Short mmCIF file of C-alpha atoms and ligand atoms in Angstrom, two decimals:
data_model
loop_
_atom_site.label_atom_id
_atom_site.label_comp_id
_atom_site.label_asym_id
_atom_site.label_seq_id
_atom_site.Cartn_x
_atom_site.Cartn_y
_atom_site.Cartn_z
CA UNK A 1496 21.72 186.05 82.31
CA UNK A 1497 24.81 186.34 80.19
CA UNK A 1498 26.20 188.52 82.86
CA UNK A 1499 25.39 186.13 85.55
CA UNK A 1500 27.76 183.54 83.18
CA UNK A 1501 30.08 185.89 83.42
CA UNK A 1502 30.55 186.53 86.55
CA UNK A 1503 30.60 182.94 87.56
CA UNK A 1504 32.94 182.36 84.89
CA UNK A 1505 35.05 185.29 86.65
CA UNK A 1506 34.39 183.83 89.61
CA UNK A 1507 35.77 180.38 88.76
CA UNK A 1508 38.89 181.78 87.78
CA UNK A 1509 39.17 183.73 90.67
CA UNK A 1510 39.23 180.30 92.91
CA UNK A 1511 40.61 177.98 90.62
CA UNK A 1512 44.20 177.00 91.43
CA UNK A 1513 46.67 175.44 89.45
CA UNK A 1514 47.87 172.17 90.12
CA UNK A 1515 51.30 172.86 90.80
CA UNK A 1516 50.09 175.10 93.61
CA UNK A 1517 48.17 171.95 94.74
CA UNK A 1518 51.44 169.80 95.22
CA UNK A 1519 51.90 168.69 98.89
CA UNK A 1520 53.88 165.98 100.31
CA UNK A 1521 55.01 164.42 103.57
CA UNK A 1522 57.32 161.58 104.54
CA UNK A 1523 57.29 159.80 108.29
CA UNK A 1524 59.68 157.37 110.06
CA UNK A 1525 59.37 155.76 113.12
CA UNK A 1526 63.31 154.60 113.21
CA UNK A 1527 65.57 152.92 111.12
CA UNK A 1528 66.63 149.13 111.98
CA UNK A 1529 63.58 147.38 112.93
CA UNK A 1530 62.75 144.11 114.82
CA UNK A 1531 63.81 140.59 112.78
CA UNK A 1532 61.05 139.89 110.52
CA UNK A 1533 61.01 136.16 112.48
CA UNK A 1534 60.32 138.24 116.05
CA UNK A 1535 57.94 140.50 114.10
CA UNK A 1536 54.32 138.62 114.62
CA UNK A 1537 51.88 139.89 112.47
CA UNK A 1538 49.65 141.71 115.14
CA UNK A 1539 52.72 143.71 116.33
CA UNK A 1540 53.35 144.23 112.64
CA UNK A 1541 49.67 145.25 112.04
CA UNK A 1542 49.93 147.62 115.20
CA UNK A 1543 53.00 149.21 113.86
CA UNK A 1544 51.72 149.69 110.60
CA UNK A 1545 48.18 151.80 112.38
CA UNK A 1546 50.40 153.97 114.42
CA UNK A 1547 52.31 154.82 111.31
CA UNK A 1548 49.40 155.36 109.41
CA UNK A 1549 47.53 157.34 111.97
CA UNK A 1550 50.62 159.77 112.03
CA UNK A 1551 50.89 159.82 108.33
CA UNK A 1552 47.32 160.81 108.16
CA UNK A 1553 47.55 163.78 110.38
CA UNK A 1554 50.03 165.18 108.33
CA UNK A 1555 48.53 164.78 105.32
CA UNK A 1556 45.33 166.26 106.86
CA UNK A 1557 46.99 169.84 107.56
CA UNK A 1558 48.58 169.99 103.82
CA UNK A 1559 45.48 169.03 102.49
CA UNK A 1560 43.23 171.23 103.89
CA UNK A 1561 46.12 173.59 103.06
CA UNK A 1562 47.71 173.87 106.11
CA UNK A 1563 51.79 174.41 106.48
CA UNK A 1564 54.74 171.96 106.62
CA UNK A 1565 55.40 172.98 109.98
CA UNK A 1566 51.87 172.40 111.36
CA UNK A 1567 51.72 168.85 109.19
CA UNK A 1568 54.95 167.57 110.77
CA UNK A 1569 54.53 168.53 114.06
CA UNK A 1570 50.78 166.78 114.34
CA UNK A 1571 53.02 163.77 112.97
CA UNK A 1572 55.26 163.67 115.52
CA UNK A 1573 53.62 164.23 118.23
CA UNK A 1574 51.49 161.07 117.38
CA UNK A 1575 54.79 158.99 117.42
CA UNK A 1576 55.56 160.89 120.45
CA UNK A 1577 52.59 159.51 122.57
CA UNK A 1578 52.51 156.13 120.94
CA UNK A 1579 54.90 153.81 123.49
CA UNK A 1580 56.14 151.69 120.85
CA UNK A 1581 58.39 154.27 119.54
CA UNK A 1582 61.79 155.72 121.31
CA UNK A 1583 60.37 159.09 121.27
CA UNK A 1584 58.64 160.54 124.22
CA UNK A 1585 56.68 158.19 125.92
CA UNK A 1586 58.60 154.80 125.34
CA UNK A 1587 61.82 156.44 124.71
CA UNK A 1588 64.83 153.86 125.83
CA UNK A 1589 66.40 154.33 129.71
CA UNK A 1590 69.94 156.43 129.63
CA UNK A 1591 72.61 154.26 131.93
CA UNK A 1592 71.80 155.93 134.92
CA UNK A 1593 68.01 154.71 134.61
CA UNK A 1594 66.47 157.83 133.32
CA UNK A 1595 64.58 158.79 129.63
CA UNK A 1596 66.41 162.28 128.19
CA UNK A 1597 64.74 162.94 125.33
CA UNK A 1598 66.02 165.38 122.48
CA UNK A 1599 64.58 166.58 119.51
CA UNK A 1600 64.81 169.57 116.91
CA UNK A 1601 62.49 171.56 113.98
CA UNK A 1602 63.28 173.43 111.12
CA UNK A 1603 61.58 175.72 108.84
CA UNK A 1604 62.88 175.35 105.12
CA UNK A 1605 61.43 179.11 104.19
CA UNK A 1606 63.42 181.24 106.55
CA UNK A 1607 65.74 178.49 107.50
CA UNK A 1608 64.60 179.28 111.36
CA UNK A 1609 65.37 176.14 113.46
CA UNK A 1610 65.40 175.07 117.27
CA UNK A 1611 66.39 171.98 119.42
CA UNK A 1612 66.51 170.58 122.62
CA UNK A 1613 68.28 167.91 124.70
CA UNK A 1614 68.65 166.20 127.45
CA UNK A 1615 65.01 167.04 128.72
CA UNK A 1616 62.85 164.90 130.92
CA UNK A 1617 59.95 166.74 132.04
CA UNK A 1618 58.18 167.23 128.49
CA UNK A 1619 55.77 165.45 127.17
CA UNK A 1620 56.19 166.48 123.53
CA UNK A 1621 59.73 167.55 123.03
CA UNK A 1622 59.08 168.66 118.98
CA UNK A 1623 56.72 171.31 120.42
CA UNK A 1624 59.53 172.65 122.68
CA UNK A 1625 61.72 172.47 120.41
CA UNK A 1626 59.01 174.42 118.26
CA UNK A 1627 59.16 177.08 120.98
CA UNK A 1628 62.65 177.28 120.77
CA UNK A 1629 62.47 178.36 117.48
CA UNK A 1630 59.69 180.71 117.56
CA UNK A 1631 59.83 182.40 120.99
CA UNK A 1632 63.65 182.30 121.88
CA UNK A 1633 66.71 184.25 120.31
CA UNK A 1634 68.17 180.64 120.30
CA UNK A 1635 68.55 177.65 118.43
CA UNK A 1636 69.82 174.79 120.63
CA UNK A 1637 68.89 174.40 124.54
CA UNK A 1638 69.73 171.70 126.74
CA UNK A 1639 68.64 169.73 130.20
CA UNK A 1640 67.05 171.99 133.28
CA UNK A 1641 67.51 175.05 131.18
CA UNK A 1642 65.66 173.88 128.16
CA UNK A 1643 63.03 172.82 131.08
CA UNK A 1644 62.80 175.99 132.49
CA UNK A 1645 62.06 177.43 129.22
CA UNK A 1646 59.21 175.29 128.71
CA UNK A 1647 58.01 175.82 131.84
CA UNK A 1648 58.23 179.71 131.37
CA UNK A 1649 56.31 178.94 127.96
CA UNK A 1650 53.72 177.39 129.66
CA UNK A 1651 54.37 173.66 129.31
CA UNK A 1652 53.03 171.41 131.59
CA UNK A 1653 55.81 169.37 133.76
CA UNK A 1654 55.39 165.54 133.07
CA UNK A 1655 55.92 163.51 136.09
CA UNK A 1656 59.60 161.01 134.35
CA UNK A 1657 57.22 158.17 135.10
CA UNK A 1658 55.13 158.99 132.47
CA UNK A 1659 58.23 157.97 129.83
CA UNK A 1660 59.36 154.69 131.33
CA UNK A 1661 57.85 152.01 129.58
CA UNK A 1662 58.78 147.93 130.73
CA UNK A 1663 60.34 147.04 127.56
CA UNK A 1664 62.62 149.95 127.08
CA UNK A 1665 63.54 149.31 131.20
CA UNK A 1666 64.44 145.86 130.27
CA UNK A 1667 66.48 146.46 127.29
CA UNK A 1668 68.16 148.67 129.77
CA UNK A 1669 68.78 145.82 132.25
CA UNK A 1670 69.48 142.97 129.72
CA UNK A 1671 72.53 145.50 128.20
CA UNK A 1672 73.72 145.63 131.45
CA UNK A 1673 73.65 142.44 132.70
CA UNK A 1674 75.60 141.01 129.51
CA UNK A 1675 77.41 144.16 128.96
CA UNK A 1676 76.16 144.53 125.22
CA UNK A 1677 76.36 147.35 123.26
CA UNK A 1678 73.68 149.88 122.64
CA UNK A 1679 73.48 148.70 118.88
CA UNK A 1680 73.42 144.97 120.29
CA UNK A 1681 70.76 145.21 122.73
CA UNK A 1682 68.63 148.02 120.60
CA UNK A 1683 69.05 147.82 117.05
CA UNK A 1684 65.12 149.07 116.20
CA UNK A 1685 65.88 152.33 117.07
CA UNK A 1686 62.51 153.90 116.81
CA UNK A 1687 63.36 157.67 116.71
CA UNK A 1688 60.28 159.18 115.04
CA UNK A 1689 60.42 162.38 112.58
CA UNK A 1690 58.64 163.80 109.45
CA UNK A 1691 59.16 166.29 107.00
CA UNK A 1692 56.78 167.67 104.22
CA UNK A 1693 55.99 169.88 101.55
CA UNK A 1694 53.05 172.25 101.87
CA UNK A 1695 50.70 174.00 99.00
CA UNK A 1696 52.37 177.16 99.44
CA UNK A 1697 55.66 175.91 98.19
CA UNK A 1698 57.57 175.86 102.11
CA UNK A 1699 59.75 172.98 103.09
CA UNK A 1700 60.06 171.50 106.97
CA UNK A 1701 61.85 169.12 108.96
CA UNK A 1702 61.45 167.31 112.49
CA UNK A 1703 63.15 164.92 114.23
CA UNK A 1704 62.80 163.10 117.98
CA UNK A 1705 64.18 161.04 119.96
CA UNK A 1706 65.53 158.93 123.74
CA UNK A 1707 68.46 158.61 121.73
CA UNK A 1708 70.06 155.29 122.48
CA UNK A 1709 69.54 152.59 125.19
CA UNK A 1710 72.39 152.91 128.02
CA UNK A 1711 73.90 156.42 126.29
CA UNK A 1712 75.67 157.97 129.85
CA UNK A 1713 77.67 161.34 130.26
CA UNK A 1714 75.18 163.03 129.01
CA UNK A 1715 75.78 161.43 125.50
CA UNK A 1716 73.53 163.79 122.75
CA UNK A 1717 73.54 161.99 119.09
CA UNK A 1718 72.12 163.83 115.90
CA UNK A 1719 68.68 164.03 116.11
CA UNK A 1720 68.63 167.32 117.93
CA UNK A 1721 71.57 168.53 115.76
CA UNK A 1722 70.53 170.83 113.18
CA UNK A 1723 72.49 169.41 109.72
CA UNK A 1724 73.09 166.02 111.07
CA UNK A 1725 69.87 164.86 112.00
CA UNK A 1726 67.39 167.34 110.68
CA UNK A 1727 67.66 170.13 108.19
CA UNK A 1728 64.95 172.36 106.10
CA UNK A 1729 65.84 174.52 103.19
CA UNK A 1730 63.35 175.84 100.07
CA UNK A 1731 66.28 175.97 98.07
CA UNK A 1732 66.84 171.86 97.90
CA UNK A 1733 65.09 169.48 100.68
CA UNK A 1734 63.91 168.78 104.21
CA UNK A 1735 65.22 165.45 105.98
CA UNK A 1736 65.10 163.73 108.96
CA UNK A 1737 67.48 161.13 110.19
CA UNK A 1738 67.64 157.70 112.29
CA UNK A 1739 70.38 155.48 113.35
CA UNK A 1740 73.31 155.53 114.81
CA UNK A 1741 74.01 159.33 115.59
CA UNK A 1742 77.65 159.57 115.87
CA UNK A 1743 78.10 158.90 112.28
CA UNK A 1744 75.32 161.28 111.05
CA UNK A 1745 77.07 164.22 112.99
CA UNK A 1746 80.05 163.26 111.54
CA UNK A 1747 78.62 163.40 108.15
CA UNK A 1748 76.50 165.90 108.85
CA UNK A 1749 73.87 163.70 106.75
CA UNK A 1750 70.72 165.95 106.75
CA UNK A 1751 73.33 168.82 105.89
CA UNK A 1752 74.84 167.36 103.23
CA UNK A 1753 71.52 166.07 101.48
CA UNK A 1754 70.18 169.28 100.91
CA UNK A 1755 73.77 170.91 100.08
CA UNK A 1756 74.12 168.43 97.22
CA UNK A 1757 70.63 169.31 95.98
CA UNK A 1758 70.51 172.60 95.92
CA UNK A 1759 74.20 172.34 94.25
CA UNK A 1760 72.53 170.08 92.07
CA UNK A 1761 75.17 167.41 92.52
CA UNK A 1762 73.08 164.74 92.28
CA UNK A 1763 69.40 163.79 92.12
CA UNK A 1764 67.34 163.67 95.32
CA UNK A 1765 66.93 159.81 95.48
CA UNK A 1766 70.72 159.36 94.55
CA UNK A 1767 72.35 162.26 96.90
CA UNK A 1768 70.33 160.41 99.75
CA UNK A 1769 71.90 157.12 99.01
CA UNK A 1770 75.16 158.23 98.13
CA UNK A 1771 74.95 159.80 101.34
CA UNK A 1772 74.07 157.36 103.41
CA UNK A 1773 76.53 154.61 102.22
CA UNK A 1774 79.20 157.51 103.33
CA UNK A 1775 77.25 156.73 106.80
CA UNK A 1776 77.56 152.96 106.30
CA UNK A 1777 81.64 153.47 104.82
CA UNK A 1778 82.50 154.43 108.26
CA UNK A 1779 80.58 152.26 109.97
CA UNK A 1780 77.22 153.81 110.71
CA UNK A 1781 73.72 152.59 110.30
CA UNK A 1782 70.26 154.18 109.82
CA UNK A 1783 68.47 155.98 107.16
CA UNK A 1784 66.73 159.29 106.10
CA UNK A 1785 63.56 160.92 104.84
CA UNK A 1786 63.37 163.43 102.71
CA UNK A 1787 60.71 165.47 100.55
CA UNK A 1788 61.67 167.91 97.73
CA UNK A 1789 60.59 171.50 96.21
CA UNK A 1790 59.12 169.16 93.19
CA UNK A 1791 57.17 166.98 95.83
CA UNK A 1792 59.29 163.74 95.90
CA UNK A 1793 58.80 161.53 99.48
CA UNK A 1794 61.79 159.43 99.45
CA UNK A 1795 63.54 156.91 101.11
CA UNK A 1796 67.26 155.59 102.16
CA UNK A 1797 68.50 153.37 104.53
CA UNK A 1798 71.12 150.99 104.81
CA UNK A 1799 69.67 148.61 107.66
CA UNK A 1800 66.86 145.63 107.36
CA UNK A 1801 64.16 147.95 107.49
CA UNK A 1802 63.07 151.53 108.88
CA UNK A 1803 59.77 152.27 109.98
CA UNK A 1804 58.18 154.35 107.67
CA UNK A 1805 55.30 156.16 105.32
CA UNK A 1806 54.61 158.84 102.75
CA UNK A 1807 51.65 160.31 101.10
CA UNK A 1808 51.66 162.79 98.65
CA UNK A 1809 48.72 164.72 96.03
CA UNK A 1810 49.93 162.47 93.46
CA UNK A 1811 47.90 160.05 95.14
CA UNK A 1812 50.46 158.08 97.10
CA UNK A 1813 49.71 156.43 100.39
CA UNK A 1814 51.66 153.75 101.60
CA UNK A 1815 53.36 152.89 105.56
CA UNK A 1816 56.09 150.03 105.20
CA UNK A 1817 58.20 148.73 107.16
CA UNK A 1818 61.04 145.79 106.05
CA UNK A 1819 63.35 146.98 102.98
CA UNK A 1820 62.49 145.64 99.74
CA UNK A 1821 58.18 146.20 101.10
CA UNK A 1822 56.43 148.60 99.62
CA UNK A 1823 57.47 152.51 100.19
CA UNK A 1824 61.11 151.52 100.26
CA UNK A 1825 64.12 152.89 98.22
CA UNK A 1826 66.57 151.77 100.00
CA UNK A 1827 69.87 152.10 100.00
CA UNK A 1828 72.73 149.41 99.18
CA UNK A 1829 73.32 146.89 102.14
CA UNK A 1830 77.14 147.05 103.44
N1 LIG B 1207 69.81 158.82 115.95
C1 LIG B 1207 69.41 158.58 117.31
C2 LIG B 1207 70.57 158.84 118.23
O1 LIG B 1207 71.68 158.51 117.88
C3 LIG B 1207 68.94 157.20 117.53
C4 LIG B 1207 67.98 156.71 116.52
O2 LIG B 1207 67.77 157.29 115.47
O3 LIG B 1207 67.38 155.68 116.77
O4 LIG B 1207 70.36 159.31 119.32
#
């Protein structure tokens, strides 16, 4: 008998794990800028606020049961990805020329491996591509019929472009035209979907994707595929994801420049991503970021009405949000 206590006493010890090694977090957006409140009615709210939740909870599913950050913010994505609401995959906004090209990029914060892809229109789920990129090519960054022909060698199946084009997007095409608005006039709810999370085992990872923005022509790419402006992954300080207005996050190099201030320990997480972003809004950008840290902080920044987002983390947070100032927000100052 006493040895039978014992061993189960061994035994517990054996399996018991410390809390620290329990930490896991993940943070979601489904684009910065976001309709008016006054056009927002509350069933499209309420339908917003599911799809973000039903991403969120995938995530959080893999950490929990232990899987990695890679796995958790890939079976986020590719939620957004399918859901038409969101300019990522299917629903992502029409290029000039009447077409969805669709970019989007990964990166692993433990060995820093990353890959991206642009300018493809014949994948369902570009974040898996991009995946593929990373894990099955010598490469980091392909674009248009060669990233296609990748995915085809990979064993992707080739999605008929119908499959992207959704009414709405279509429309916001025609109605920039037809008044000769900008992209940011005719579009500003971007809806470019990405996550990044923490897993148990300590490992950091980022993902971003996108259509990029309504009417973009000459084969215009913004940040979201760009590894260190719209995504970035490193153990050492963060992982973030980006939305908005993509010219000024490659300039900044936002994602970059997050985690370089972290890991310099320049500033803390919440106030490196602000300080950050208000460089974005100083030149005249707009948007916002996710990140998650080493420690397990899911934060928020963003210097437009509202970004579509969520976080949940084993601290017991759980929460999607939308409009700045709702729950889950942090946001950055207005300019
Ligand atoms: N950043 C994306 C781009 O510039 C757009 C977005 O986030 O909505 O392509």
């Amino acid at each position: 008998m006493k040895s039978l206590t014992a061993l189960l006493a061994a035994l517990a010890m054996t399996t018991a794990t410390p809390s620290q090694a329990e930490n896991w977090s993940i943070a979601i957006h489904g684009g910065a800028g976001t309709l008016e409140r006054a056009k927002m009615t509350p069933e499209l709210e309420a339908e917003y606020e599911a799809a973000l939740q039903a991403a969120l909870d995938a995530g959080a599913d893999v950490l929990k049961q232990g899987g990695s950050a890679m796995e958790a913010i890939q079976a986020a994505i590719v939620i957004l990805e399918d859901n038409p609401r969101f300019n990522a995959g299917r629903g992502a906004v029409f290029t000039w020329d009447g077409t969805n090209e669709l970019d989007a990029s990964i990166m692993d914060g433990r060995d820093r491996s990353a890959g991206a892809v642009a300018g493809v229109k014949t994948v369902k789920n570009p974040i898996l591509l991009a995946d593929k990129v990373r894990t099955e090519s010598e490469h980091v960054f392909l674009m248009g019929k060669g990233a296609e022909d990748f995915s085809v060698e990979k064993g992707f199946e080739v999605t008929p472009p119908e499959y992207f084009a959704t009414p709405a997007r279509r429309e916001a095409l025609e109605r920039m035209k037809a008044k000769q608005l900008s992209a940011l006039d005719v579009d500003h709810k971007f809806g470019t979907v990405g996550a990044v999370a923490l897993d148990m085992q300590g490992n950091l990872a980022a993902g971003t994707s996108t259509g990029g923005m309504t009417g973009k022509r000459w084969g215009r790419i913004g940040d979201a595929p760009v590894i260190g402006a719209g995504t970035y992954a490193d153990n050492r300080s963060c992982a973030v994801s980006a939305t908005g207005w993509g010219e000024f996050f490659i300039r900044v190099g936002v994602a970059h420049e997050i985690c370089t201030r972290l890991r310099l320990g320049i500033a803390a997480p919440q106030d490196a991503a602000d300080a950050v972003m208000q460089e974005v809004a100083d030149l005249g950008g707009d948007g916002g970021v996710i990140l998650v840290t080493p420690a397990g902080d899911a934060l928020f920044s963003f210097n437009t009405s509202g970004m579509y987002r969520g976080r949940a983390t084993s601290g017991g947070i759980n929460e999607v949000a939308i409009f700045g100032g709702d729950a889950a927000s942090s946001a950055a100052p207005e300019h």
